[in-house]
Short mmCIF file of C-alpha atoms in Angstrom, two decimals:
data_model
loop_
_atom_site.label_atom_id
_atom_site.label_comp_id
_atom_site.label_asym_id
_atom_site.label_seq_id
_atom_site.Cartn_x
_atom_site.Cartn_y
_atom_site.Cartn_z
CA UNK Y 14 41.32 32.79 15.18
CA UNK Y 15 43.87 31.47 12.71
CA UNK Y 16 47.11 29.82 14.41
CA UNK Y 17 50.83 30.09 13.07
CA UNK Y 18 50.72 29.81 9.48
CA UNK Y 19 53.76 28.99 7.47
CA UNK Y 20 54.29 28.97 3.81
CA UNK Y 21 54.95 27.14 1.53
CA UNK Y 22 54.19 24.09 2.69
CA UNK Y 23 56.35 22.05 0.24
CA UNK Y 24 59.67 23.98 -1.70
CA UNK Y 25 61.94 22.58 -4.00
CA UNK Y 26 64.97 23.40 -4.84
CA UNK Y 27 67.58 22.81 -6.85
CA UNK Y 28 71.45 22.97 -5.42
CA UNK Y 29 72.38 26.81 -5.37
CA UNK Y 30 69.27 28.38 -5.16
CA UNK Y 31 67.85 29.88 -2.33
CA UNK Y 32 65.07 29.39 -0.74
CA UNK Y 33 62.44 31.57 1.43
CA UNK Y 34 60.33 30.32 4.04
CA UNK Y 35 57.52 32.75 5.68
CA UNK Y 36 55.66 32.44 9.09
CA UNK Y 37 52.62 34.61 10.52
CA UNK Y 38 52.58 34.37 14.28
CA UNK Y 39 49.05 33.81 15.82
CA UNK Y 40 47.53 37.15 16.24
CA UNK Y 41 48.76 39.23 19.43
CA UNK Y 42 52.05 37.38 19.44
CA UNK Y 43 55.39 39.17 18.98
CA UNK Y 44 58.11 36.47 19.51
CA UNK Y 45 59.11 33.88 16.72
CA UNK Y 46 61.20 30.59 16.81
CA UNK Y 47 62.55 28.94 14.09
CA UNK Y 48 63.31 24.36 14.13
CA UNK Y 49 64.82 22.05 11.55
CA UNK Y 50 63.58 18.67 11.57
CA UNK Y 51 65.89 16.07 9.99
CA UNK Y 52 64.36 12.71 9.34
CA UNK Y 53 63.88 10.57 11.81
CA UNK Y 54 64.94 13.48 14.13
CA UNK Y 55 63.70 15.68 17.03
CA UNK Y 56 63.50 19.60 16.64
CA UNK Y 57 66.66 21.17 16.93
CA UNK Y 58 66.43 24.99 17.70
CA UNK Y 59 67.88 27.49 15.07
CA UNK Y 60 66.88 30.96 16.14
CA UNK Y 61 63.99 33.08 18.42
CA UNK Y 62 62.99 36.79 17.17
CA UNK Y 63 61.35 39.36 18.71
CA UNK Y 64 59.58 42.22 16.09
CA UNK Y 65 62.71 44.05 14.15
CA UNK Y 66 65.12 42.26 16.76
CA UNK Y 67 67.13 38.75 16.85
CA UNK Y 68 67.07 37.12 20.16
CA UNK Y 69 68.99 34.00 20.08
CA UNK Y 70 70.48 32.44 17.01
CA UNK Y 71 72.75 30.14 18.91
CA UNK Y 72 71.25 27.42 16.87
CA UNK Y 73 71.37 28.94 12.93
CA UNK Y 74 74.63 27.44 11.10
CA UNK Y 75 77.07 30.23 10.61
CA UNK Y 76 76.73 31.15 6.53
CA UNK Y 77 73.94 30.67 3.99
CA UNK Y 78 71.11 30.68 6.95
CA UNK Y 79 69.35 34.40 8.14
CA UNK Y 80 66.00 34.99 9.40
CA UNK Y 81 64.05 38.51 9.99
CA UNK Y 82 60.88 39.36 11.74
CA UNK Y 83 60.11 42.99 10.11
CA UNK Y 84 58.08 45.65 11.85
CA UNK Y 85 55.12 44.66 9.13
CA UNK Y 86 54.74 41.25 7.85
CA UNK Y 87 55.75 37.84 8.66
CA UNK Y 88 59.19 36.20 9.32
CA UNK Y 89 61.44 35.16 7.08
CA UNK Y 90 64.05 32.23 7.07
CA UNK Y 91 66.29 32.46 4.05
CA UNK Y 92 68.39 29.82 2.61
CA UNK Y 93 70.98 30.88 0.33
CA UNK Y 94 73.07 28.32 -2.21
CA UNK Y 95 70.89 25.35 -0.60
CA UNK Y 96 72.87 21.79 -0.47
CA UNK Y 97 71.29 18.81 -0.22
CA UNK Y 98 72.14 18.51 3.71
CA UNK Y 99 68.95 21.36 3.74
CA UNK Y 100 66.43 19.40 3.17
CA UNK Y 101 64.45 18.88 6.31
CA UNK Y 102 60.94 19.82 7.33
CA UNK Y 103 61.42 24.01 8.75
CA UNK Y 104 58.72 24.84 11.90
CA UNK Y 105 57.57 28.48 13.06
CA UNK Y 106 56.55 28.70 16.27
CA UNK Y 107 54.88 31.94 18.17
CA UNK Y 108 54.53 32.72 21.49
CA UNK Y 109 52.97 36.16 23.18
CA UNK Y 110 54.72 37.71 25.75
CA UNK Y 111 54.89 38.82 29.19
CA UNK Y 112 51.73 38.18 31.32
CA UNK Y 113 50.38 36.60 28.59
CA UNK Y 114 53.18 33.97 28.33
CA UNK Y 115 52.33 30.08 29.44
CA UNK Y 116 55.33 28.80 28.62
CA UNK Y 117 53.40 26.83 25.98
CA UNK Y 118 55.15 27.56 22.05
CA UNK Y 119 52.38 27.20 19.44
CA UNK Y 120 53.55 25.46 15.96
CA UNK Y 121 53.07 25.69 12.10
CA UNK Y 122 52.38 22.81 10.19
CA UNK Y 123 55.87 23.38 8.81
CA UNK Y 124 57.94 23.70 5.81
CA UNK Y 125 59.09 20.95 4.12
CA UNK Y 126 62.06 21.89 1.96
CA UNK Y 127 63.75 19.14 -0.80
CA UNK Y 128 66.48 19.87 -2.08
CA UNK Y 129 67.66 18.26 -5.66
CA UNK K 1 72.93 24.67 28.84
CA UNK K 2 70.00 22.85 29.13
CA UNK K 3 69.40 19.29 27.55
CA UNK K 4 66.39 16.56 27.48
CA UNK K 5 67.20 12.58 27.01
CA UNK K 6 65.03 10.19 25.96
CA UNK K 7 66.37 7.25 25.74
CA UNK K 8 63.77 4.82 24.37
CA UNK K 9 63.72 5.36 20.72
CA UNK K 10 60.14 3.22 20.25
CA UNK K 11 57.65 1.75 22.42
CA UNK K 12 54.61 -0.61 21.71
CA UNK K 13 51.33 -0.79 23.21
CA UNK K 14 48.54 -2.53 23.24
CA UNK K 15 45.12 -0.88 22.54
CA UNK K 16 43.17 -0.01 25.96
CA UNK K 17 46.30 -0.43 27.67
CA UNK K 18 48.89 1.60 29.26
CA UNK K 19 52.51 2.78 28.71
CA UNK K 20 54.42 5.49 30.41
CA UNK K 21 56.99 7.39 28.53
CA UNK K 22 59.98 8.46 29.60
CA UNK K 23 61.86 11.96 29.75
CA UNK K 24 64.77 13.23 32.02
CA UNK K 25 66.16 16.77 31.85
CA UNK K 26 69.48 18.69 32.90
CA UNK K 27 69.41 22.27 34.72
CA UNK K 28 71.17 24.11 36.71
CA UNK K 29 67.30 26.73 36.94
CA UNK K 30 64.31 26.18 39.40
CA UNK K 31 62.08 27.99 37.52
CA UNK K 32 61.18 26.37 34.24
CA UNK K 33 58.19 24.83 32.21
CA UNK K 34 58.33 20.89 30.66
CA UNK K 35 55.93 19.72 28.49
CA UNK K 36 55.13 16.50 25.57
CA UNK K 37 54.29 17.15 22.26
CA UNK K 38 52.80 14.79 20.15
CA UNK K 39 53.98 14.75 15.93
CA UNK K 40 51.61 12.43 14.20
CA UNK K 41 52.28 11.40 10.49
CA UNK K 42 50.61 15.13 9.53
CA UNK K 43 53.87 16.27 11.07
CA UNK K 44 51.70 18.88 13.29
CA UNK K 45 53.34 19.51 17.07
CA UNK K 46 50.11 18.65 19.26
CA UNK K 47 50.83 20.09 23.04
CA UNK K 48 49.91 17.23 24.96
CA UNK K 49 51.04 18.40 28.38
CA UNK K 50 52.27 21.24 30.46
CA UNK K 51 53.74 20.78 33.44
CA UNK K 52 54.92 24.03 35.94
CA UNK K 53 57.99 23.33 37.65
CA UNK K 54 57.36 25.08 40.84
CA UNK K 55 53.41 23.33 40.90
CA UNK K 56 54.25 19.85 42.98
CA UNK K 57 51.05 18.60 41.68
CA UNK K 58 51.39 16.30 38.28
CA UNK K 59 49.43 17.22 35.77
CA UNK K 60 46.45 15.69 34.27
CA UNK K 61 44.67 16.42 30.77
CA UNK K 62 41.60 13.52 30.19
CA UNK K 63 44.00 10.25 29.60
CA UNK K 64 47.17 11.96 29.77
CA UNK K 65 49.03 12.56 32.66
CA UNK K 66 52.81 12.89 34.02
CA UNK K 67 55.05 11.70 36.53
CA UNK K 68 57.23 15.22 37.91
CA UNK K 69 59.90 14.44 40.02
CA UNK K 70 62.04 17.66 40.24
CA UNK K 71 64.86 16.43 42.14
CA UNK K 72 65.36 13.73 40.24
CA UNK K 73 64.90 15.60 37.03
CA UNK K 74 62.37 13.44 35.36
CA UNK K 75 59.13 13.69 33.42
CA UNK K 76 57.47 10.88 32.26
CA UNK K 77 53.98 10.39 30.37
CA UNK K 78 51.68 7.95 30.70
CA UNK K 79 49.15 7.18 28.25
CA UNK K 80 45.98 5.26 30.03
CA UNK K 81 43.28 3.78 27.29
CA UNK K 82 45.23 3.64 24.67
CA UNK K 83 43.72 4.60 21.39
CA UNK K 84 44.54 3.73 17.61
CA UNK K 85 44.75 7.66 17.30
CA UNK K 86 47.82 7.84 19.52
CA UNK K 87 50.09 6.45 17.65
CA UNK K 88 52.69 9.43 16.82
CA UNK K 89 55.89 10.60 17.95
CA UNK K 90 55.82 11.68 20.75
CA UNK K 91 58.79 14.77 22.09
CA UNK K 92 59.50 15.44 25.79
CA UNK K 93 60.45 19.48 25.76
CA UNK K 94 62.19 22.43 28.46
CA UNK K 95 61.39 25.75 28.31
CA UNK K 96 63.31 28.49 30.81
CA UNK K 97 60.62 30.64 32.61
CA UNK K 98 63.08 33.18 32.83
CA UNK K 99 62.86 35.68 29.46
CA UNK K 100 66.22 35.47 29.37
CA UNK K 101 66.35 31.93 27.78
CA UNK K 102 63.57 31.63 26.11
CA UNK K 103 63.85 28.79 23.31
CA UNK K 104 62.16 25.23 23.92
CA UNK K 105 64.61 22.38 24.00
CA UNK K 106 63.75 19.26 22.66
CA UNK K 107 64.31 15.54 23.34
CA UNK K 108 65.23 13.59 20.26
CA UNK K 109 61.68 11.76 20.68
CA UNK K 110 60.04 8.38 21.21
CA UNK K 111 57.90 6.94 18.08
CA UNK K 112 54.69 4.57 19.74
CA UNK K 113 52.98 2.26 18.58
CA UNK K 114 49.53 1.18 19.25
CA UNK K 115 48.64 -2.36 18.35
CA UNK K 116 45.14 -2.77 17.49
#
């Protein structure tokens, strides 16, 4: 009964590029978050997906950041023309929904993303 | 829109003893969950502790338990027995039960400590 799985687990990147992160939801969920972790930081909240739909992205900076969560396949958080300021550790999250829903959000060992 | 404070950016404790951790919330809802997650150095979010806001009973899991008060809009932890092993970060989170608002909002977390 695997849980969220994210990959890769470390990315680096030079200024400019981009950079994909992927996350598999535990099995039999359908909704997706995305966090940033600075250092020394909390989780700050960048966007919640439902399959082929985006929910909230109140929290994903206005240019270079997108995210998708296909029909088939995991979701993606892409990074385009990274900057330094990127680098921070990038957690999935799943949740199921409706009767099934605790309230409880469970977590991916994260991303960490360095950008040189 | 919803925000958690922690104020108390580290604590210490002394093995086998007890600290309580501190967490207060803004929300204009009545329906809503609040938990604590704990981040050790692995970086992993651990759930440590759910808490319903319409149950007026605390909750309780082994050596962890929590301090509701919903009118005052606080949520504090307390560790009993401290161990060695729970020395972490340790996040203080809202979640909306409505499916309306469905993101979890963190606090910016507490770091502890466990002297040996």
């Amino acid at each position: 009964n695997a849980g969220v799985m994210q990959n890769p687990r470390h990315l680096v990147r030079r200024r400019g590029q981009e950079a994909r992160l992927r996350c598999s939801p535990m099995k039999g969920h359908s909704h997706v978050y995305w966090y940033r972790q600075l250092p020394e930081e909390g989780l700050k909240f960048m966007v919640y997906l439902q399959k082929e739909n985006i929910i909230d992205e109140s929290g994903m900076p206005k240019e270079r950041f997108s995210a998708e969560f296909p029909k088939e396949g995991p979701s993606i958080l892409r990074i385009q023309q990274v900057v330094r300021g990127d680098s921070a550790a990038y957690f999935c999250a799943s949740s199921p929904r409706g009767p099934w829903d605790t309230g409880e959000l469970f977590f991916g060992e994260g991303s960490r993303l360095t950008v040189l | 829109a919803q925000t958690v404070t922690q104020s108390q950016p580290e604590m210490s404790v002394q093995e086998a003893e007890t600290v309580t951790l501190s967490c207060t919330y803004d929300t204009s809802e009545s329906d809503y969950y609040l938990f604590w997650y704990k981040q050790p150095p692995s970086r992993q979010m651990i759930l440590v502790i759910r808490q319903e806001a319409y149950k007026q009973q605390n909750a309780t899991e082994n050596r962890f338990s929590v301090n509701f008060q919903k009118a005052a809009k606080s949520f504090s932890l307390k560790i009993s027995d401290s161990q060695l092993g729970d020395a972490a970060m340790y996040f203080c989170a809202y979640r909306s039960a409505t499916g309306a608002n469905s993101k979890l909002t963190f606090g910016k977390g507490i770091t502890l400590s466990v002297r040996p």
